[in-house]
């Protein structure tokens, strides 16, 4: 039996006015803070498809993924992987670009080297003929003209070799630049790419020659002035350190401008800009660049001398087998030795050019994240020659 609550007790409704369980009492609105869901909310959980879920896994392409991409560390469209290079990568790439395009590489090298050897032979023909007369003459009959002709011919041969080597290096740089992407190139295409850069390359070669002559000329003048001043002992004492300092300075400058020919060809820079940019690229990795270039020189010299040595031996044997040396014998001996030297140069010149170009590529990867640029180009069409050539540029041309 239900008793009525005493009057005065609030909160207890009279009998018969209790609301069913789960519903608010009549006359009351929704509790504060409740009501319609806040804007932006969808249906309550459990109604409709679960939020955030699309099609069942395994159907269609996964959301957020584009076309398949190669792993950047394993991307290798051509002769090198497109990441900072190791010594093994550089040497393998320098050999690999010759194997990938032997016709253009060895063909260009053979043409330039043969011309260089012929010019050198013509330059030394006069002095060799003069030497033939000297063998039957007395020492008092030696003239300044004969000595001058000999020195002039030797200087001409050195200049021809220097300029020819610079031009050959530029031509081979074009081939290496394409081989990085595995793209082929013909001799004709190489010539089209390089002919506009011949004058800057020649200017760089002449500038380097002037710098070398000025450096050693300054040392010679200092030693000569000390000797003329009546202190020959001081000249001898200071001469050796000065020559050694000049050699060290020459090695330093050579290393710092090592990439200048590559920059002239691939980035199409003027001479002075190529020199300053080479300084910037080498500065952060001087000892690595110097070490790899020195090792390359040792390896290339060993191979070149090993190839040329048998020819030199044959030439010397023919020269001494006839008794007294004659002009004809000297010419024949020199011709045979030149053949061996030419074959050696045809083998090692591409290797040298390949190492320098790939070392430049490695320095750009390490200093400028250039590997990301190369990966972008390789992810497109590596055989689009114009697009891959433009990847090397650092400014509009």
mmCIF file of C-alpha atoms in Angstrom:
data_model
loop_
_atom_site.group_PDB
_atom_site.id
_atom_site.type_symbol
_atom_site.label_atom_id
_atom_site.label_comp_id
_atom_site.label_asym_id
_atom_site.label_seq_id
_atom_site.Cartn_x
_atom_site.Cartn_y
_atom_site.Cartn_z
ATOM 1 C CA UNK A 1 0.000 0.000 0.000
ATOM 2 C CA UNK A 2 1.495 3.210 -1.135
ATOM 3 C CA UNK A 3 1.549 6.088 1.236
ATOM 4 C CA UNK A 4 1.460 9.613 0.022
ATOM 5 C CA UNK A 5 4.566 11.627 0.792
ATOM 6 C CA UNK A 6 4.146 14.231 3.365
ATOM 7 C CA UNK A 7 3.503 17.656 2.041
ATOM 8 C CA UNK A 8 6.574 19.793 1.689
ATOM 9 C CA UNK A 9 8.831 17.150 0.214
ATOM 10 C CA UNK A 10 9.843 18.480 -3.161
ATOM 11 C CA UNK A 11 10.865 16.375 -6.073
ATOM 12 C CA UNK A 12 8.212 13.723 -5.637
ATOM 13 C CA UNK A 13 5.367 14.035 -8.079
ATOM 14 C CA UNK A 14 1.923 13.086 -7.050
ATOM 15 C CA UNK A 15 0.797 9.586 -7.769
ATOM 16 C CA UNK A 16 -0.040 8.793 -11.350
ATOM 17 C CA UNK A 17 2.378 11.418 -12.731
ATOM 18 C CA UNK A 18 5.524 9.360 -12.838
ATOM 19 C CA UNK A 19 6.996 9.185 -16.374
ATOM 20 C CA UNK A 20 7.908 5.843 -17.821
ATOM 21 C CA UNK A 21 11.452 4.803 -17.298
ATOM 22 C CA UNK A 22 13.831 6.140 -19.929
ATOM 23 C CA UNK A 23 11.739 9.226 -20.756
ATOM 24 C CA UNK A 24 11.999 12.666 -19.219
ATOM 25 C CA UNK A 25 9.127 13.853 -17.154
ATOM 26 C CA UNK A 26 6.378 15.622 -18.956
ATOM 27 C CA UNK A 27 6.932 19.315 -19.276
ATOM 28 C CA UNK A 28 10.681 19.108 -19.297
ATOM 29 C CA UNK A 29 12.794 19.749 -22.397
ATOM 30 C CA UNK A 30 15.891 17.899 -23.283
ATOM 31 C CA UNK A 31 18.656 17.991 -20.741
ATOM 32 C CA UNK A 32 21.143 20.834 -21.215
ATOM 33 C CA UNK A 33 23.822 20.071 -23.728
ATOM 34 C CA UNK A 34 21.783 17.405 -25.436
ATOM 35 C CA UNK A 35 19.630 17.622 -28.452
ATOM 36 C CA UNK A 36 20.474 17.349 -32.099
ATOM 37 C CA UNK A 37 23.984 16.121 -32.819
ATOM 38 C CA UNK A 38 26.506 18.907 -33.390
ATOM 39 C CA UNK A 39 26.947 19.944 -37.021
ATOM 40 C CA UNK A 40 29.477 17.938 -38.917
ATOM 41 C CA UNK A 41 28.678 14.586 -37.327
ATOM 42 C CA UNK A 42 27.222 11.826 -39.438
ATOM 43 C CA UNK A 43 24.950 9.065 -38.360
ATOM 44 C CA UNK A 44 25.613 7.427 -35.010
ATOM 45 C CA UNK A 45 28.152 4.608 -35.004
ATOM 46 C CA UNK A 46 26.688 1.333 -36.005
ATOM 47 C CA UNK A 47 24.413 2.777 -38.705
ATOM 48 C CA UNK A 48 25.467 2.690 -42.313
ATOM 49 C CA UNK A 49 28.941 1.696 -43.459
ATOM 50 C CA UNK A 50 31.699 2.056 -40.871
ATOM 51 C CA UNK A 51 33.319 5.501 -41.157
ATOM 52 C CA UNK A 52 36.702 5.627 -42.924
ATOM 53 C CA UNK A 53 36.326 2.313 -44.714
ATOM 54 C CA UNK A 54 36.049 2.147 -48.453
ATOM 55 C CA UNK A 55 36.006 -0.884 -50.642
ATOM 56 C CA UNK A 56 37.153 -4.146 -49.058
ATOM 57 C CA UNK A 57 40.946 -4.715 -49.067
ATOM 58 C CA UNK A 58 42.280 -6.357 -52.179
ATOM 59 C CA UNK A 59 39.835 -4.676 -54.583
ATOM 60 C CA UNK A 60 41.046 -1.856 -56.776
ATOM 61 C CA UNK A 61 44.271 0.112 -56.313
ATOM 62 C CA UNK A 62 45.236 0.917 -52.710
ATOM 63 C CA UNK A 63 44.279 4.507 -51.801
ATOM 64 C CA UNK A 64 47.120 7.033 -51.886
ATOM 65 C CA UNK A 65 49.438 5.057 -54.160
ATOM 66 C CA UNK A 66 50.448 6.150 -57.638
ATOM 67 C CA UNK A 67 52.088 4.112 -60.371
ATOM 68 C CA UNK A 68 54.850 1.739 -59.274
ATOM 69 C CA UNK A 69 58.216 3.400 -58.690
ATOM 70 C CA UNK A 70 61.703 1.969 -58.519
ATOM 71 C CA UNK A 71 63.452 2.051 -55.194
ATOM 72 C CA UNK A 72 65.708 5.153 -55.303
ATOM 73 C CA UNK A 73 68.724 3.337 -53.919
ATOM 74 C CA UNK A 74 68.468 0.668 -56.601
ATOM 75 C CA UNK A 75 67.764 2.978 -59.553
ATOM 76 C CA UNK A 76 70.414 2.292 -62.199
ATOM 77 C CA UNK A 77 69.262 3.130 -65.715
ATOM 78 C CA UNK A 78 72.784 3.295 -67.106
ATOM 79 C CA UNK A 79 76.386 2.814 -66.060
ATOM 80 C CA UNK A 80 76.047 3.963 -62.427
ATOM 81 C CA UNK A 81 73.457 3.774 -59.646
ATOM 82 C CA UNK A 82 71.811 7.155 -59.124
ATOM 83 C CA UNK A 83 73.120 7.742 -55.601
ATOM 84 C CA UNK A 84 76.438 8.981 -54.161
ATOM 85 C CA UNK A 85 79.114 6.810 -55.733
ATOM 86 C CA UNK A 86 81.818 4.615 -54.278
ATOM 87 C CA UNK A 87 85.257 4.162 -55.834
ATOM 88 C CA UNK A 88 84.085 0.854 -57.286
ATOM 89 C CA UNK A 89 81.038 2.553 -58.838
ATOM 90 C CA UNK A 90 83.238 5.193 -60.468
ATOM 91 C CA UNK A 91 85.791 2.751 -61.892
ATOM 92 C CA UNK A 92 83.124 0.304 -63.068
ATOM 93 C CA UNK A 93 81.207 3.138 -64.704
ATOM 94 C CA UNK A 94 84.352 4.449 -66.423
ATOM 95 C CA UNK A 95 84.831 1.025 -68.007
ATOM 96 C CA UNK A 96 81.123 0.417 -68.519
ATOM 97 C CA UNK A 97 80.493 3.449 -70.727
ATOM 98 C CA UNK A 98 83.135 2.204 -73.177
ATOM 99 C CA UNK A 99 81.492 -1.212 -73.309
ATOM 100 C CA UNK A 100 78.043 0.346 -73.665
ATOM 101 C CA UNK A 101 79.019 2.492 -76.670
ATOM 102 C CA UNK A 102 82.340 1.256 -78.094
ATOM 103 C CA UNK A 103 81.827 2.667 -81.573
ATOM 104 C CA UNK A 104 81.464 6.281 -80.483
ATOM 105 C CA UNK A 105 83.933 6.054 -77.599
ATOM 106 C CA UNK A 106 86.818 4.219 -79.238
ATOM 107 C CA UNK A 107 86.098 5.710 -82.660
ATOM 108 C CA UNK A 108 86.387 9.296 -81.460
ATOM 109 C CA UNK A 109 89.396 8.482 -79.312
ATOM 110 C CA UNK A 110 91.201 6.753 -82.175
ATOM 111 C CA UNK A 111 90.624 9.657 -84.562
ATOM 112 C CA UNK A 112 91.880 12.298 -82.145
ATOM 113 C CA UNK A 113 94.842 10.263 -80.875
ATOM 114 C CA UNK A 114 96.027 9.336 -84.379
ATOM 115 C CA UNK A 115 95.918 12.990 -85.455
ATOM 116 C CA UNK A 116 97.840 13.976 -82.333
ATOM 117 C CA UNK A 117 100.522 11.372 -83.004
ATOM 118 C CA UNK A 118 100.874 12.382 -86.654
ATOM 119 C CA UNK A 119 101.266 16.049 -85.746
ATOM 120 C CA UNK A 120 103.837 15.156 -83.110
ATOM 121 C CA UNK A 121 105.769 13.048 -85.616
ATOM 122 C CA UNK A 122 105.777 15.867 -88.139
ATOM 123 C CA UNK A 123 106.917 18.311 -85.469
ATOM 124 C CA UNK A 124 109.852 16.096 -84.508
ATOM 125 C CA UNK A 125 110.895 15.146 -88.052
ATOM 126 C CA UNK A 126 113.199 18.151 -88.473
ATOM 127 C CA UNK A 127 115.101 17.707 -85.213
ATOM 128 C CA UNK A 128 115.515 13.985 -85.874
ATOM 129 C CA UNK A 129 117.024 14.766 -89.257
ATOM 130 C CA UNK A 130 119.285 17.298 -87.579
ATOM 131 C CA UNK A 131 120.243 14.670 -85.000
ATOM 132 C CA UNK A 132 121.337 12.416 -87.855
ATOM 133 C CA UNK A 133 123.789 15.063 -88.977
ATOM 134 C CA UNK A 134 124.924 15.720 -85.425
ATOM 135 C CA UNK A 135 126.045 12.116 -85.031
ATOM 136 C CA UNK A 136 128.737 12.646 -87.633
ATOM 137 C CA UNK A 137 129.624 16.180 -86.604
ATOM 138 C CA UNK A 138 131.904 17.527 -83.940
ATOM 139 C CA UNK A 139 130.395 19.040 -80.825
ATOM 140 C CA UNK A 140 131.807 22.426 -81.788
ATOM 141 C CA UNK A 141 129.557 22.412 -84.872
ATOM 142 C CA UNK A 142 126.371 22.426 -82.797
ATOM 143 C CA UNK A 143 124.412 25.587 -83.559
ATOM 144 C CA UNK A 144 121.761 27.471 -81.715
ATOM 145 C CA UNK A 145 119.453 26.902 -84.677
ATOM 146 C CA UNK A 146 119.584 23.126 -84.257
ATOM 147 C CA UNK A 147 118.940 23.348 -80.523
ATOM 148 C CA UNK A 148 116.178 25.909 -81.075
ATOM 149 C CA UNK A 149 114.508 23.701 -83.676
ATOM 150 C CA UNK A 150 114.579 20.775 -81.290
ATOM 151 C CA UNK A 151 113.124 22.780 -78.401
ATOM 152 C CA UNK A 152 110.511 24.383 -80.642
ATOM 153 C CA UNK A 153 109.373 21.041 -81.994
ATOM 154 C CA UNK A 154 109.128 19.577 -78.519
ATOM 155 C CA UNK A 155 107.076 22.566 -77.355
ATOM 156 C CA UNK A 156 104.800 22.240 -80.386
ATOM 157 C CA UNK A 157 104.285 18.562 -79.674
ATOM 158 C CA UNK A 158 103.396 19.296 -76.054
ATOM 159 C CA UNK A 159 100.916 22.007 -77.053
ATOM 160 C CA UNK A 160 99.258 19.737 -79.608
ATOM 161 C CA UNK A 161 99.005 16.948 -77.047
ATOM 162 C CA UNK A 162 97.579 19.318 -74.430
ATOM 163 C CA UNK A 163 94.940 20.796 -76.740
ATOM 164 C CA UNK A 164 94.054 17.449 -78.285
ATOM 165 C CA UNK A 165 93.653 15.874 -74.881
ATOM 166 C CA UNK A 166 91.351 18.693 -73.766
ATOM 167 C CA UNK A 167 89.148 18.351 -76.861
ATOM 168 C CA UNK A 168 89.037 14.580 -76.553
ATOM 169 C CA UNK A 169 88.071 14.842 -72.902
ATOM 170 C CA UNK A 170 85.206 17.156 -73.820
ATOM 171 C CA UNK A 171 83.908 14.796 -76.505
ATOM 172 C CA UNK A 172 84.030 11.802 -74.197
ATOM 173 C CA UNK A 173 82.243 13.788 -71.491
ATOM 174 C CA UNK A 174 79.186 14.038 -73.752
ATOM 175 C CA UNK A 175 79.150 10.250 -74.177
ATOM 176 C CA UNK A 176 79.480 9.662 -70.430
ATOM 177 C CA UNK A 177 76.641 12.107 -69.735
ATOM 178 C CA UNK A 178 74.320 10.078 -71.949
ATOM 179 C CA UNK A 179 75.594 6.739 -70.629
ATOM 180 C CA UNK A 180 74.522 7.694 -67.092
ATOM 181 C CA UNK A 181 70.936 7.173 -68.310
ATOM 182 C CA UNK A 182 71.754 4.264 -70.607
ATOM 183 C CA UNK A 183 70.979 6.407 -73.656
ATOM 184 C CA UNK A 184 73.095 5.777 -76.791
ATOM 185 C CA UNK A 185 74.764 8.493 -78.856
ATOM 186 C CA UNK A 186 76.530 8.459 -82.212
ATOM 187 C CA UNK A 187 79.754 10.166 -83.251
ATOM 188 C CA UNK A 188 77.758 12.678 -85.287
ATOM 189 C CA UNK A 189 75.510 13.560 -82.360
ATOM 190 C CA UNK A 190 78.544 13.920 -80.136
ATOM 191 C CA UNK A 191 80.107 16.359 -82.576
ATOM 192 C CA UNK A 192 76.888 18.404 -82.734
ATOM 193 C CA UNK A 193 76.869 18.641 -78.930
ATOM 194 C CA UNK A 194 80.551 19.533 -78.595
ATOM 195 C CA UNK A 195 81.232 21.854 -81.517
ATOM 196 C CA UNK A 196 79.731 24.853 -79.747
ATOM 197 C CA UNK A 197 82.038 24.247 -76.767
ATOM 198 C CA UNK A 198 85.336 23.907 -78.647
ATOM 199 C CA UNK A 199 86.402 27.532 -78.210
ATOM 200 C CA UNK A 200 85.749 27.552 -74.443
ATOM 201 C CA UNK A 201 87.681 24.282 -74.115
ATOM 202 C CA UNK A 202 90.606 25.708 -76.098
ATOM 203 C CA UNK A 203 90.472 28.863 -73.988
ATOM 204 C CA UNK A 204 90.606 26.795 -70.808
ATOM 205 C CA UNK A 205 93.567 24.791 -72.120
ATOM 206 C CA UNK A 206 95.487 27.952 -73.022
ATOM 207 C CA UNK A 207 94.669 29.529 -69.660
ATOM 208 C CA UNK A 208 95.943 26.458 -67.825
ATOM 209 C CA UNK A 209 99.102 26.457 -69.941
ATOM 210 C CA UNK A 210 99.751 30.112 -69.143
ATOM 211 C CA UNK A 211 99.235 29.457 -65.428
ATOM 212 C CA UNK A 212 101.724 26.567 -65.446
ATOM 213 C CA UNK A 213 104.298 28.592 -67.389
ATOM 214 C CA UNK A 214 103.873 31.586 -65.084
ATOM 215 C CA UNK A 215 104.228 29.477 -61.945
ATOM 216 C CA UNK A 216 107.434 27.727 -62.947
ATOM 217 C CA UNK A 217 108.708 30.848 -64.696
ATOM 218 C CA UNK A 218 108.433 32.755 -61.431
ATOM 219 C CA UNK A 219 110.415 30.069 -59.618
ATOM 220 C CA UNK A 220 113.085 30.095 -62.336
ATOM 221 C CA UNK A 221 113.376 33.891 -62.197
ATOM 222 C CA UNK A 222 113.801 33.865 -58.410
ATOM 223 C CA UNK A 223 116.524 31.216 -58.569
ATOM 224 C CA UNK A 224 118.269 33.021 -61.437
ATOM 225 C CA UNK A 225 118.233 36.356 -59.596
ATOM 226 C CA UNK A 226 119.770 34.744 -56.527
ATOM 227 C CA UNK A 227 122.481 33.152 -58.651
ATOM 228 C CA UNK A 228 123.236 36.405 -60.494
ATOM 229 C CA UNK A 229 123.352 38.314 -57.212
ATOM 230 C CA UNK A 230 126.411 36.314 -56.250
ATOM 231 C CA UNK A 231 124.802 33.970 -53.737
ATOM 232 C CA UNK A 232 124.726 30.655 -55.611
ATOM 233 C CA UNK A 233 124.644 28.725 -52.355
ATOM 234 C CA UNK A 234 121.421 30.498 -51.402
ATOM 235 C CA UNK A 235 120.022 29.819 -54.871
ATOM 236 C CA UNK A 236 120.694 26.110 -54.446
ATOM 237 C CA UNK A 237 119.418 26.142 -50.871
ATOM 238 C CA UNK A 238 116.141 27.829 -51.808
ATOM 239 C CA UNK A 239 115.816 26.275 -55.247
ATOM 240 C CA UNK A 240 114.635 22.856 -54.118
ATOM 241 C CA UNK A 241 111.960 24.135 -51.677
ATOM 242 C CA UNK A 242 110.728 26.594 -54.301
ATOM 243 C CA UNK A 243 110.406 23.887 -56.953
ATOM 244 C CA UNK A 244 108.674 21.612 -54.456
ATOM 245 C CA UNK A 245 106.280 24.416 -53.486
ATOM 246 C CA UNK A 246 105.546 25.057 -57.161
ATOM 247 C CA UNK A 247 104.725 21.378 -57.700
ATOM 248 C CA UNK A 248 102.415 21.345 -54.668
ATOM 249 C CA UNK A 249 100.685 24.511 -55.894
ATOM 250 C CA UNK A 250 100.322 23.003 -59.362
ATOM 251 C CA UNK A 251 98.738 19.826 -57.960
ATOM 252 C CA UNK A 252 96.363 21.901 -55.840
ATOM 253 C CA UNK A 253 95.296 24.116 -58.744
ATOM 254 C CA UNK A 254 94.924 21.142 -61.076
ATOM 255 C CA UNK A 255 92.653 19.410 -58.581
ATOM 256 C CA UNK A 256 90.553 22.513 -57.986
ATOM 257 C CA UNK A 257 89.903 23.073 -61.721
ATOM 258 C CA UNK A 258 89.571 19.364 -62.531
ATOM 259 C CA UNK A 259 85.851 19.668 -63.288
ATOM 260 C CA UNK A 260 86.120 22.811 -65.435
ATOM 261 C CA UNK A 261 86.090 20.944 -68.813
ATOM 262 C CA UNK A 262 83.100 18.876 -67.677
ATOM 263 C CA UNK A 263 81.271 22.025 -66.580
ATOM 264 C CA UNK A 264 81.971 23.706 -69.917
ATOM 265 C CA UNK A 265 80.486 20.747 -71.787
ATOM 266 C CA UNK A 266 77.625 19.455 -69.606
ATOM 267 C CA UNK A 267 76.537 22.678 -67.886
ATOM 268 C CA UNK A 268 77.588 24.816 -70.883
ATOM 269 C CA UNK A 269 79.280 27.437 -68.713
ATOM 270 C CA UNK A 270 81.818 30.048 -69.859
ATOM 271 C CA UNK A 271 85.453 29.491 -68.955
ATOM 272 C CA UNK A 272 85.705 31.666 -65.849
ATOM 273 C CA UNK A 273 82.351 30.537 -64.450
ATOM 274 C CA UNK A 274 83.383 26.924 -65.004
ATOM 275 C CA UNK A 275 86.601 27.516 -63.061
ATOM 276 C CA UNK A 276 84.857 29.176 -60.110
ATOM 277 C CA UNK A 277 82.148 26.512 -59.994
ATOM 278 C CA UNK A 278 84.802 23.776 -60.102
ATOM 279 C CA UNK A 279 86.426 25.391 -57.064
ATOM 280 C CA UNK A 280 83.097 25.297 -55.204
ATOM 281 C CA UNK A 281 82.403 21.662 -56.062
ATOM 282 C CA UNK A 282 85.875 20.399 -55.175
ATOM 283 C CA UNK A 283 86.301 22.438 -51.992
ATOM 284 C CA UNK A 284 84.065 20.199 -49.897
ATOM 285 C CA UNK A 285 85.780 16.975 -50.983
ATOM 286 C CA UNK A 286 89.301 17.986 -51.990
ATOM 287 C CA UNK A 287 91.146 15.003 -50.543
ATOM 288 C CA UNK A 288 88.698 12.478 -51.944
ATOM 289 C CA UNK A 289 88.898 14.040 -55.402
ATOM 290 C CA UNK A 290 92.693 14.205 -55.247
ATOM 291 C CA UNK A 291 92.991 10.619 -54.002
ATOM 292 C CA UNK A 292 90.723 9.122 -56.664
ATOM 293 C CA UNK A 293 92.365 11.186 -59.412
ATOM 294 C CA UNK A 294 95.831 10.119 -58.248
ATOM 295 C CA UNK A 295 94.809 6.464 -58.151
ATOM 296 C CA UNK A 296 93.325 6.830 -61.632
ATOM 297 C CA UNK A 297 96.588 8.327 -62.903
ATOM 298 C CA UNK A 298 98.593 5.441 -61.448
ATOM 299 C CA UNK A 299 96.286 2.783 -62.914
ATOM 300 C CA UNK A 300 96.074 4.473 -66.323
ATOM 301 C CA UNK A 301 99.840 5.046 -66.494
ATOM 302 C CA UNK A 302 100.527 1.417 -65.651
ATOM 303 C CA UNK A 303 98.152 0.173 -68.350
ATOM 304 C CA UNK A 304 99.384 2.659 -70.950
ATOM 305 C CA UNK A 305 103.047 1.869 -70.315
ATOM 306 C CA UNK A 306 102.346 -1.865 -70.324
ATOM 307 C CA UNK A 307 100.773 -1.537 -73.772
ATOM 308 C CA UNK A 308 103.443 0.795 -75.186
ATOM 309 C CA UNK A 309 106.481 -0.990 -73.722
ATOM 310 C CA UNK A 310 106.669 -3.860 -76.269
ATOM 311 C CA UNK A 311 106.568 -1.384 -79.152
ATOM 312 C CA UNK A 312 109.323 0.715 -77.581
ATOM 313 C CA UNK A 313 111.484 -2.381 -77.092
ATOM 314 C CA UNK A 314 111.013 -3.400 -80.726
ATOM 315 C CA UNK A 315 111.904 0.119 -81.865
ATOM 316 C CA UNK A 316 115.061 0.209 -79.757
ATOM 317 C CA UNK A 317 116.134 -3.226 -80.969
ATOM 318 C CA UNK A 318 115.739 -2.152 -84.588
ATOM 319 C CA UNK A 319 117.623 1.056 -83.859
ATOM 320 C CA UNK A 320 120.711 -0.588 -82.334
ATOM 321 C CA UNK A 321 120.741 -3.618 -84.615
ATOM 322 C CA UNK A 322 121.877 -1.536 -87.576
ATOM 323 C CA UNK A 323 125.064 -0.343 -85.896
ATOM 324 C CA UNK A 324 125.487 3.428 -85.916
ATOM 325 C CA UNK A 325 122.110 5.152 -85.459
ATOM 326 C CA UNK A 326 120.888 6.940 -88.580
ATOM 327 C CA UNK A 327 118.118 9.389 -89.290
ATOM 328 C CA UNK A 328 116.022 6.689 -90.949
ATOM 329 C CA UNK A 329 116.553 4.327 -88.033
ATOM 330 C CA UNK A 330 115.547 6.986 -85.545
ATOM 331 C CA UNK A 331 112.407 7.780 -87.532
ATOM 332 C CA UNK A 332 111.449 4.123 -87.759
ATOM 333 C CA UNK A 333 112.054 3.606 -84.058
ATOM 334 C CA UNK A 334 109.986 6.676 -83.195
ATOM 335 C CA UNK A 335 107.167 5.570 -85.505
ATOM 336 C CA UNK A 336 106.960 2.151 -83.858
ATOM 337 C CA UNK A 337 107.020 3.705 -80.394
ATOM 338 C CA UNK A 338 104.295 6.147 -81.468
ATOM 339 C CA UNK A 339 102.067 3.275 -82.554
ATOM 340 C CA UNK A 340 102.362 1.718 -79.110
ATOM 341 C CA UNK A 341 101.755 5.057 -77.408
ATOM 342 C CA UNK A 342 98.677 5.652 -79.572
ATOM 343 C CA UNK A 343 97.193 2.265 -78.705
ATOM 344 C CA UNK A 344 97.829 2.922 -75.028
ATOM 345 C CA UNK A 345 96.159 6.341 -75.260
ATOM 346 C CA UNK A 346 93.139 4.893 -77.065
ATOM 347 C CA UNK A 347 92.693 2.504 -74.146
ATOM 348 C CA UNK A 348 93.272 4.839 -71.203
ATOM 349 C CA UNK A 349 91.873 8.173 -72.464
ATOM 350 C CA UNK A 350 88.225 7.039 -72.190
ATOM 351 C CA UNK A 351 88.922 5.622 -68.733
ATOM 352 C CA UNK A 352 90.413 8.924 -67.541
ATOM 353 C CA UNK A 353 87.553 10.962 -68.991
ATOM 354 C CA UNK A 354 84.984 8.600 -67.511
ATOM 355 C CA UNK A 355 86.471 8.796 -64.017
ATOM 356 C CA UNK A 356 86.594 12.611 -64.064
ATOM 357 C CA UNK A 357 83.013 12.938 -65.328
ATOM 358 C CA UNK A 358 81.644 10.430 -62.816
ATOM 359 C CA UNK A 359 83.655 12.012 -60.012
ATOM 360 C CA UNK A 360 82.037 15.334 -60.936
ATOM 361 C CA UNK A 361 78.635 13.623 -60.879
ATOM 362 C CA UNK A 362 79.385 12.199 -57.437
ATOM 363 C CA UNK A 363 80.406 15.611 -56.085
ATOM 364 C CA UNK A 364 77.142 17.141 -57.297
ATOM 365 C CA UNK A 365 75.190 14.314 -55.682
ATOM 366 C CA UNK A 366 76.920 14.853 -52.353
ATOM 367 C CA UNK A 367 76.931 18.663 -52.405
ATOM 368 C CA UNK A 368 73.662 19.437 -54.201
ATOM 369 C CA UNK A 369 71.488 16.287 -53.866
ATOM 370 C CA UNK A 370 71.830 15.935 -57.629
ATOM 371 C CA UNK A 371 70.932 12.250 -57.394
ATOM 372 C CA UNK A 372 67.305 13.286 -56.818
ATOM 373 C CA UNK A 373 67.376 15.293 -60.049
ATOM 374 C CA UNK A 374 68.822 12.345 -61.954
ATOM 375 C CA UNK A 375 66.251 9.983 -60.443
ATOM 376 C CA UNK A 376 63.473 12.310 -61.566
ATOM 377 C CA UNK A 377 64.831 12.322 -65.097
ATOM 378 C CA UNK A 378 65.295 8.564 -65.140
ATOM 379 C CA UNK A 379 61.748 8.017 -63.871
ATOM 380 C CA UNK A 380 60.533 9.758 -67.021
ATOM 381 C CA UNK A 381 61.963 8.737 -70.363
ATOM 382 C CA UNK A 382 65.729 8.143 -70.077
ATOM 383 C CA UNK A 383 65.958 7.861 -73.845
ATOM 384 C CA UNK A 384 64.630 11.380 -74.414
ATOM 385 C CA UNK A 385 68.048 12.799 -75.221
ATOM 386 C CA UNK A 386 67.125 16.467 -74.954
ATOM 387 C CA UNK A 387 65.524 16.045 -71.532
ATOM 388 C CA UNK A 388 68.431 14.084 -70.055
ATOM 389 C CA UNK A 389 70.984 16.522 -71.470
ATOM 390 C CA UNK A 390 69.109 19.396 -69.843
ATOM 391 C CA UNK A 391 69.232 17.735 -66.427
ATOM 392 C CA UNK A 392 72.916 18.657 -66.148
ATOM 393 C CA UNK A 393 72.239 22.372 -66.610
ATOM 394 C CA UNK A 394 72.253 24.750 -63.659
ATOM 395 C CA UNK A 395 70.887 27.754 -65.553
ATOM 396 C CA UNK A 396 68.985 28.481 -68.775
ATOM 397 C CA UNK A 397 71.095 28.574 -71.923
#
